[in-house]
PDB file of N, CA and C in Angstrom:
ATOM      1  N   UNK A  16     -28.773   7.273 -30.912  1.00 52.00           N
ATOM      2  CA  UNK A  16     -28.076   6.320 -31.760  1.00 52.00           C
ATOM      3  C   UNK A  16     -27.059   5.563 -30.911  1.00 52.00           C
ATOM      4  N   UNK A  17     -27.234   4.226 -31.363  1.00 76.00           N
ATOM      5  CA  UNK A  17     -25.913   3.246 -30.577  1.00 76.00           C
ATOM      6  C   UNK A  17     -24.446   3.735 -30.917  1.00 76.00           C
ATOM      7  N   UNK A  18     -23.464   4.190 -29.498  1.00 75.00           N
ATOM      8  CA  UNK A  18     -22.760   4.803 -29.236  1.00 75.00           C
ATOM      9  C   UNK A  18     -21.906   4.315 -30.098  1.00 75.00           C
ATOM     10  N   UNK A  19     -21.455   2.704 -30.529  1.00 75.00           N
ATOM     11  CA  UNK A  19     -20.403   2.018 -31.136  1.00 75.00           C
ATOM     12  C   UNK A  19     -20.160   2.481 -31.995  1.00 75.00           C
ATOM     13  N   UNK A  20     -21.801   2.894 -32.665  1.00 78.00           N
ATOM     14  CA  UNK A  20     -21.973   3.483 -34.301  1.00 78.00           C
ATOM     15  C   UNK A  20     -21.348   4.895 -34.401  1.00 78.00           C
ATOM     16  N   UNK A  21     -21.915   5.734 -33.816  1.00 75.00           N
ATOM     17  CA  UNK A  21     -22.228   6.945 -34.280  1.00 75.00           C
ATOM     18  C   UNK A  21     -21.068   7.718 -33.886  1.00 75.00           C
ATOM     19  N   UNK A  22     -19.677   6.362 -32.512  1.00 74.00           N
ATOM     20  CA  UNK A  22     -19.074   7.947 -32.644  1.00 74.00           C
ATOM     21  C   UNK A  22     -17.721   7.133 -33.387  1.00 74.00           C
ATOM     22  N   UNK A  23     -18.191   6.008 -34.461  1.00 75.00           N
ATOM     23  CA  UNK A  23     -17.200   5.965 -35.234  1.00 75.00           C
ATOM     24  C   UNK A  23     -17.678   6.522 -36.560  1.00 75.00           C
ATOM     25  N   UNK A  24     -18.856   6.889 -36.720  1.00 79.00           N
ATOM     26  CA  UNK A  24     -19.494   7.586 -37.951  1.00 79.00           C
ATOM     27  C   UNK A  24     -18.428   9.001 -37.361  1.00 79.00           C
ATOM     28  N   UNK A  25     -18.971  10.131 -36.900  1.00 78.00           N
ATOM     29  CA  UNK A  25     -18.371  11.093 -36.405  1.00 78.00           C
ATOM     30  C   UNK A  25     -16.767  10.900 -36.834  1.00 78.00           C
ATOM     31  N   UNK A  26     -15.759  10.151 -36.211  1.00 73.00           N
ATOM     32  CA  UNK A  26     -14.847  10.023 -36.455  1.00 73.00           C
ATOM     33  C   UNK A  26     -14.564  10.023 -38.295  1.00 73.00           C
ATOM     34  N   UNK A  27     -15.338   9.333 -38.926  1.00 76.00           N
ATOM     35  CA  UNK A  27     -15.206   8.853 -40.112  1.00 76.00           C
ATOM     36  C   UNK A  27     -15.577  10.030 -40.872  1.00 76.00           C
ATOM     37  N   UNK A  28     -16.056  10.834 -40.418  1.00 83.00           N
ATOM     38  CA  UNK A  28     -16.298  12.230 -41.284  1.00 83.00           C
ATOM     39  C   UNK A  28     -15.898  13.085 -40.840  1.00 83.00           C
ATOM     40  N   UNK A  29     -14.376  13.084 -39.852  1.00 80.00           N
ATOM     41  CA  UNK A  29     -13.360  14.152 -40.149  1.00 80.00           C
ATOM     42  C   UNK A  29     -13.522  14.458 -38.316  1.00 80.00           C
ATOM     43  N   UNK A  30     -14.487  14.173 -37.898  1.00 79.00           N
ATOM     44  CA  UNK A  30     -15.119  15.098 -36.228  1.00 79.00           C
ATOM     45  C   UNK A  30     -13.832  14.016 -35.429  1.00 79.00           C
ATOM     46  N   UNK A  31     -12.856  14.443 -34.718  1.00 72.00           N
ATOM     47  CA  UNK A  31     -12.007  13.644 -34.053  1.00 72.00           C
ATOM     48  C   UNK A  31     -12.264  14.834 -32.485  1.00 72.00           C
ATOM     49  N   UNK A  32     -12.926  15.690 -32.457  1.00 73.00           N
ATOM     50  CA  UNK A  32     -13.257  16.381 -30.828  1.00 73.00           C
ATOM     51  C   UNK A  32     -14.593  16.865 -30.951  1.00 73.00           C
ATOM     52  N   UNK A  33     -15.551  15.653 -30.738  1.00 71.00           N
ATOM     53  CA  UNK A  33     -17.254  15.970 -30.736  1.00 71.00           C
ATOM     54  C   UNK A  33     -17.286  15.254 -29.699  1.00 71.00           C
ATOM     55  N   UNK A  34     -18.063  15.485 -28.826  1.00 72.00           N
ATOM     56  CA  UNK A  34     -19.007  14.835 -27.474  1.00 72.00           C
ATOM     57  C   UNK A  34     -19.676  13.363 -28.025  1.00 72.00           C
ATOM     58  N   UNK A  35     -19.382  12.406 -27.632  1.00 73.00           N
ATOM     59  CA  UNK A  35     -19.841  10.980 -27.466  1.00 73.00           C
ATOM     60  C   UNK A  35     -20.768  10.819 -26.627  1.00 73.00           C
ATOM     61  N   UNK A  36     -21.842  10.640 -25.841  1.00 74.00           N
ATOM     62  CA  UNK A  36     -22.848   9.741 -24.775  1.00 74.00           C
ATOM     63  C   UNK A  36     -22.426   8.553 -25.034  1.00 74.00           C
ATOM     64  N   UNK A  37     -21.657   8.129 -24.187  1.00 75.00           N
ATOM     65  CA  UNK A  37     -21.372   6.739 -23.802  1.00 75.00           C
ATOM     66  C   UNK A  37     -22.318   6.213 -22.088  1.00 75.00           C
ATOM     67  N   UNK A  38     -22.440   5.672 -21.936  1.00 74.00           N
ATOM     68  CA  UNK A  38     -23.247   4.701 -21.022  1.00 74.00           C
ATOM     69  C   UNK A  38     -22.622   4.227 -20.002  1.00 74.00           C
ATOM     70  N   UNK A  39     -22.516   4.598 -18.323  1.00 75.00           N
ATOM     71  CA  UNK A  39     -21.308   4.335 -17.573  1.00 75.00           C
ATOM     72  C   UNK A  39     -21.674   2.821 -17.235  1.00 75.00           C
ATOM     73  N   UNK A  40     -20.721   2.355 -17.658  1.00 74.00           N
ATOM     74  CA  UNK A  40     -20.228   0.452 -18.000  1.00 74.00           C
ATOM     75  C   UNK A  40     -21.203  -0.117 -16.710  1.00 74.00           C
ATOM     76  N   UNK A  41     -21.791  -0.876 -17.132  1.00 77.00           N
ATOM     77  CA  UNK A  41     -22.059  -1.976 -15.769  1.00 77.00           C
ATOM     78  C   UNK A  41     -22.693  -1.471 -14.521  1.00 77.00           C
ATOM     79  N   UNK A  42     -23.580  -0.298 -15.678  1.00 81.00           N
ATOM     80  CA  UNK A  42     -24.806   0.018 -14.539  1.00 81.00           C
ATOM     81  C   UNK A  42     -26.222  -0.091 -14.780  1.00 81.00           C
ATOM     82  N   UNK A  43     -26.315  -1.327 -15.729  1.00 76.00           N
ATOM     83  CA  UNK A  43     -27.842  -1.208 -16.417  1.00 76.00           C
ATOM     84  C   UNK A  43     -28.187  -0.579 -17.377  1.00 76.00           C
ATOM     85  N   UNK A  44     -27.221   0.575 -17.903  1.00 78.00           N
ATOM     86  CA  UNK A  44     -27.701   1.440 -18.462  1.00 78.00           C
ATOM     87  C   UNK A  44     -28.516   1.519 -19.918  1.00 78.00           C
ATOM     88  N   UNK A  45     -26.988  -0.007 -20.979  1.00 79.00           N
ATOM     89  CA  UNK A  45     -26.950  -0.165 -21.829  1.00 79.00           C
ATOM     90  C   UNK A  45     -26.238  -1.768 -21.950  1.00 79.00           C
ATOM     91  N   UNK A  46     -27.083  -2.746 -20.904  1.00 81.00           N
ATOM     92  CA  UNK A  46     -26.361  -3.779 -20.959  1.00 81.00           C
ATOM     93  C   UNK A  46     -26.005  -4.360 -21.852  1.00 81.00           C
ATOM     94  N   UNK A  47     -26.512  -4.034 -23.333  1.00 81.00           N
ATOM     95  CA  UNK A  47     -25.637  -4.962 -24.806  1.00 81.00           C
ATOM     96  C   UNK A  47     -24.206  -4.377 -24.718  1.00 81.00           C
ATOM     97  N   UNK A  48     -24.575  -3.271 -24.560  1.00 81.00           N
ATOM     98  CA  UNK A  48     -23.482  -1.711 -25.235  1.00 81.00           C
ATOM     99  C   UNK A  48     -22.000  -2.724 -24.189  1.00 81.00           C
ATOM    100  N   UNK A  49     -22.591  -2.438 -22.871  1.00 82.00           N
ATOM    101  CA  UNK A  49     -21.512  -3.192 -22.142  1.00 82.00           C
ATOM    102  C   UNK A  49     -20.815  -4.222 -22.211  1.00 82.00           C
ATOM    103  N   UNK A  50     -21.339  -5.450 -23.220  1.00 83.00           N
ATOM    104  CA  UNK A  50     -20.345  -6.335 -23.828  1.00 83.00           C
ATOM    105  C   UNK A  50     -19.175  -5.976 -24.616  1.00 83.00           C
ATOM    106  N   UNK A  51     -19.436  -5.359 -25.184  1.00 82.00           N
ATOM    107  CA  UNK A  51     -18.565  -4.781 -26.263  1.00 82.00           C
ATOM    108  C   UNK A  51     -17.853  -4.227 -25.765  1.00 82.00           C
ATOM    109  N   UNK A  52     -16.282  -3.514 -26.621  1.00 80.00           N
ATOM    110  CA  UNK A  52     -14.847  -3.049 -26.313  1.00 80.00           C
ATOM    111  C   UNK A  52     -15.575  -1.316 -25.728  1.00 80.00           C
ATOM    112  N   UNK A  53     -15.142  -1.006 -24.670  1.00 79.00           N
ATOM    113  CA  UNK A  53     -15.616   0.142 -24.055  1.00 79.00           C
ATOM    114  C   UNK A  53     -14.132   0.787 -24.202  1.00 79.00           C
ATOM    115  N   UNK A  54     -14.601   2.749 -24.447  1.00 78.00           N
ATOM    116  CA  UNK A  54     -13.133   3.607 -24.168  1.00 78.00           C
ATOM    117  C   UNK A  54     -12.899   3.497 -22.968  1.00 78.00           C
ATOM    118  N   UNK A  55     -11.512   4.069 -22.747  1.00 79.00           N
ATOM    119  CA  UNK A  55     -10.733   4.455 -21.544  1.00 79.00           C
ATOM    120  C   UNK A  55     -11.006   6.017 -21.575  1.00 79.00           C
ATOM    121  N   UNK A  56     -10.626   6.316 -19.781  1.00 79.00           N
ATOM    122  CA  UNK A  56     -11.339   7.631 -19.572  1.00 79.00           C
ATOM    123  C   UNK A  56      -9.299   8.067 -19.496  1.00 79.00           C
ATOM    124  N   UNK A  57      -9.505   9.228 -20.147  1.00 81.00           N
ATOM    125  CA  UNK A  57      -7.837   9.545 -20.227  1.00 81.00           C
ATOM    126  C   UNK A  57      -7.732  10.554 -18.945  1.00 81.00           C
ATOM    127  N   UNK A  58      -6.686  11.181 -18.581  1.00 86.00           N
ATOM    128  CA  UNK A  58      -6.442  11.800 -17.560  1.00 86.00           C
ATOM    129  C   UNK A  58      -7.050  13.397 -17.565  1.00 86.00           C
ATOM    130  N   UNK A  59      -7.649  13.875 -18.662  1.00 85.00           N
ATOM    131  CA  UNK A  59      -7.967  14.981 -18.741  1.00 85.00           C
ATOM    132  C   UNK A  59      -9.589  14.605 -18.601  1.00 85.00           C
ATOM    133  N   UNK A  60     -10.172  13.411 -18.613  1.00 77.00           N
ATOM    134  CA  UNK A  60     -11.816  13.148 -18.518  1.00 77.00           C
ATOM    135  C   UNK A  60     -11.933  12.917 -19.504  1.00 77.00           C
ATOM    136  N   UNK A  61     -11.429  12.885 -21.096  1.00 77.00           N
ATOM    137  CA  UNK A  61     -11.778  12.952 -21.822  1.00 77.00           C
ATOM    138  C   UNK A  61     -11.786  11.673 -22.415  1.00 77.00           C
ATOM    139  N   UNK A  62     -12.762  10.583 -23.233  1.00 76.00           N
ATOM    140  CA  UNK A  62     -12.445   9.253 -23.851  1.00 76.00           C
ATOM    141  C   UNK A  62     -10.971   9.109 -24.952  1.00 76.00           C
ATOM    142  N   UNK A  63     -10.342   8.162 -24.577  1.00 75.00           N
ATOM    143  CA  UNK A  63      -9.376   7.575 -25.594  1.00 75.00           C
ATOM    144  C   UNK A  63     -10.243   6.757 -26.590  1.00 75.00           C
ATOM    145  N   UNK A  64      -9.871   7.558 -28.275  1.00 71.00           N
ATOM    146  CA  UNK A  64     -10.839   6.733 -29.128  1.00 71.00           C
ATOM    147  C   UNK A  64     -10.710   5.181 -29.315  1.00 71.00           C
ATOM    148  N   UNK A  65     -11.657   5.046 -29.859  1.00 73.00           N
ATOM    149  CA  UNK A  65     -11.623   3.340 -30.051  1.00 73.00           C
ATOM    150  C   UNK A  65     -10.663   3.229 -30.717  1.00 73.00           C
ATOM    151  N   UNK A  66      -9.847   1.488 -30.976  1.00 74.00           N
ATOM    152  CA  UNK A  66      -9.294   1.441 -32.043  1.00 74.00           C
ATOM    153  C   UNK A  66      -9.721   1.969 -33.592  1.00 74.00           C
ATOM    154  N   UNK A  67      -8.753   1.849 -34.559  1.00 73.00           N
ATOM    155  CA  UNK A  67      -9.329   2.214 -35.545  1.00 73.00           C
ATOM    156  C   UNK A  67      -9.144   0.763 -36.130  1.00 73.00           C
ATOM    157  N   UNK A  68     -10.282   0.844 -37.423  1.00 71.00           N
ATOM    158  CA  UNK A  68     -10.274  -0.186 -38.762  1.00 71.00           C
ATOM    159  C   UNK A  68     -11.188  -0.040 -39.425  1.00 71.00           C
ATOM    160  N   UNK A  69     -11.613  -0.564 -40.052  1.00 73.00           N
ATOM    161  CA  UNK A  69     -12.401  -0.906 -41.259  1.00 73.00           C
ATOM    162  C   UNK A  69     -13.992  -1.052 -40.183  1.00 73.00           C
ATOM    163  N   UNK A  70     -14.467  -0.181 -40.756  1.00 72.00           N
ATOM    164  CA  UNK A  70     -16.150  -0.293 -40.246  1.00 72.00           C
ATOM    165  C   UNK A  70     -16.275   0.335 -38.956  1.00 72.00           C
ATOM    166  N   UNK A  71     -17.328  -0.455 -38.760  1.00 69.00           N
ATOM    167  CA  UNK A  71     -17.996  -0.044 -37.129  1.00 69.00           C
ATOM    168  C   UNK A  71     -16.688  -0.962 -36.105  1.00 69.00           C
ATOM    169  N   UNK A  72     -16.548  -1.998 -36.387  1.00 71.00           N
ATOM    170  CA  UNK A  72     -16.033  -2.897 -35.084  1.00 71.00           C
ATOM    171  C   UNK A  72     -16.869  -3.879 -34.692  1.00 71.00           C
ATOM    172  N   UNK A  73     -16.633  -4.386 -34.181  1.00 77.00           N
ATOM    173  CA  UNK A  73     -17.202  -5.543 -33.664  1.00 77.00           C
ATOM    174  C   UNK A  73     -18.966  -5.118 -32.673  1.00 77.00           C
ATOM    175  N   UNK A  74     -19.904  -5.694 -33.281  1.00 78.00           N
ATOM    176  CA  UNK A  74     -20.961  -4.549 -32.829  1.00 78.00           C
ATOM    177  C   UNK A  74     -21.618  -6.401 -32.344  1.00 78.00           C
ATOM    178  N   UNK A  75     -21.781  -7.032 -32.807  1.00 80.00           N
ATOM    179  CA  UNK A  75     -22.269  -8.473 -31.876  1.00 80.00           C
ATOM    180  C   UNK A  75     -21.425  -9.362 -31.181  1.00 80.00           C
ATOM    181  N   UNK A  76     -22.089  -9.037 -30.082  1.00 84.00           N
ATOM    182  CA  UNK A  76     -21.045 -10.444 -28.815  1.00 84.00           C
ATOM    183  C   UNK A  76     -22.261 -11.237 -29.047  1.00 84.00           C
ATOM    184  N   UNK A  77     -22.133 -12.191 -30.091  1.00 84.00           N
ATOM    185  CA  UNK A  77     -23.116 -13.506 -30.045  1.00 84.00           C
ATOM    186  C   UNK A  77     -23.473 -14.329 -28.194  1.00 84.00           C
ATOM    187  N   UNK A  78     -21.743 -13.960 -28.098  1.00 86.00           N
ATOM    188  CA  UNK A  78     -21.639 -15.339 -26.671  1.00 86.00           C
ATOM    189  C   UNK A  78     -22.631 -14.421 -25.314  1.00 86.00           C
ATOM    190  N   UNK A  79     -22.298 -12.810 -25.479  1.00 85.00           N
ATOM    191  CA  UNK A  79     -23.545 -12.414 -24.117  1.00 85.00           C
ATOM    192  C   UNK A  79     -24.492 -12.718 -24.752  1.00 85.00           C
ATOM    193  N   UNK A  80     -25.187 -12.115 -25.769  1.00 83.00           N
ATOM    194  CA  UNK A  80     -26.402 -12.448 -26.316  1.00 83.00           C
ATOM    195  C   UNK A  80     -27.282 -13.832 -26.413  1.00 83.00           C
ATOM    196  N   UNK A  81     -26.523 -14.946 -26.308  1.00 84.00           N
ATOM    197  CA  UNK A  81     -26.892 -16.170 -26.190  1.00 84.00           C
ATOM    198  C   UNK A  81     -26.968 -16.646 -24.794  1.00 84.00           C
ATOM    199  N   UNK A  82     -26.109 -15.869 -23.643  1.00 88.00           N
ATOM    200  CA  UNK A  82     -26.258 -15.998 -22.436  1.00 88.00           C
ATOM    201  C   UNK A  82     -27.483 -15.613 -21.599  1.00 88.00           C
ATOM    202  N   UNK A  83     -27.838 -14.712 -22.266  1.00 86.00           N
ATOM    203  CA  UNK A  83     -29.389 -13.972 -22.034  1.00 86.00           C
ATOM    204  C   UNK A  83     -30.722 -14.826 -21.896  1.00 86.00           C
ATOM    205  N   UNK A  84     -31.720 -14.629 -21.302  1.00 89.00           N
ATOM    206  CA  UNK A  84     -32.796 -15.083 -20.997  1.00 89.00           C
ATOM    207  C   UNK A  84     -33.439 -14.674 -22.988  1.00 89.00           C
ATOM    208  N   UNK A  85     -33.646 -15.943 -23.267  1.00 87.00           N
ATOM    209  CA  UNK A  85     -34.372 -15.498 -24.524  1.00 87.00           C
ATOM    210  C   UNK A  85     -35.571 -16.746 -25.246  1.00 87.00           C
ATOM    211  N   UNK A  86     -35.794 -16.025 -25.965  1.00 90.00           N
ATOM    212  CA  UNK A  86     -37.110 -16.766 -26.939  1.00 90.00           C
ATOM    213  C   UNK A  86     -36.475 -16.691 -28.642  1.00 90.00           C
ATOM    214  N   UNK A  87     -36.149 -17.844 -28.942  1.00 88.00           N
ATOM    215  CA  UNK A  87     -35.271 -18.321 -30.201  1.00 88.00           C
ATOM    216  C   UNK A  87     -35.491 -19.530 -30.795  1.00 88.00           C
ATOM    217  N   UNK A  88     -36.771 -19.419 -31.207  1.00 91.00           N
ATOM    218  CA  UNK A  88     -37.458 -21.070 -31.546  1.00 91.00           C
ATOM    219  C   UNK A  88     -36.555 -21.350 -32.965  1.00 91.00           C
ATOM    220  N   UNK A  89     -36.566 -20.216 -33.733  1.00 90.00           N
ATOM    221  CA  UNK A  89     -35.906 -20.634 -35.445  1.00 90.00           C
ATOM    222  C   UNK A  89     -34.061 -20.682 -35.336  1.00 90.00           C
ATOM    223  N   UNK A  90     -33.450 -20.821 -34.110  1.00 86.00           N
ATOM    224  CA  UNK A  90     -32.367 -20.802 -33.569  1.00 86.00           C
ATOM    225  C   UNK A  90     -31.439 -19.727 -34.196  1.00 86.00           C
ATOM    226  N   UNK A  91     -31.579 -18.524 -34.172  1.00 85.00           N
ATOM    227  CA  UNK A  91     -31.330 -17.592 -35.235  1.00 85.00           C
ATOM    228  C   UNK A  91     -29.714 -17.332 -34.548  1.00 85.00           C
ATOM    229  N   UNK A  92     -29.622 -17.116 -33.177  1.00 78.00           N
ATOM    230  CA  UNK A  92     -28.355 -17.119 -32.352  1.00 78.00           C
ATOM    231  C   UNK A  92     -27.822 -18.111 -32.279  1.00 78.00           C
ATOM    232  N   UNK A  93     -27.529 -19.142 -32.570  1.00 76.00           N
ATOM    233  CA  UNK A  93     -27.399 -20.403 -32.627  1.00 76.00           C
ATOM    234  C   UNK A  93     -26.018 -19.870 -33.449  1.00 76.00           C
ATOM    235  N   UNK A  94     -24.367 -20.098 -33.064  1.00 59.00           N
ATOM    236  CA  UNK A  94     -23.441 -20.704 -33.832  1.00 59.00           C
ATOM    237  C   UNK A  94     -23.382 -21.062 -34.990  1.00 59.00           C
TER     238      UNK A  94
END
């Protein structure tokens, strides 16, 4: 499951010290994932959680996604 999601689901049902798989930034791994607001690694190794709010967060960077090599005849990314 996409990391953005699942470890603010987790959070949202009480789990505030469960193991995340996050994707180490800017190695191919998960190049959408890598647009988006990434944790900080805190001094013990452990992730600083995301902000908090309402929902998931911001889960589309329209502007990488449109930067991308793509096929979009019905201009669906389109502004």
């Amino acid at each position: 499951m996409f990391a953005h999601v699942h470890s603010q689901v987790f959070s949202g049902w009480g789990f505030t010290d469960c193991p995340i798989e996050w994707g180490v930034p800017w190695t191919g791994v998960d190049p959408y994932a890598d647009s988006l607001v990434q944790p900080t690694i805190k001094a013990d190794g452990r992730m600083q959680p995301l902000s908090r709010g309402p929902g998931f967060g911001e889960l589309l960077n329209r502007e990488w996604a449109v930067s991308q090599p793509h096929d979009d005849p019905n201009d669906i990314l389109k502004s």
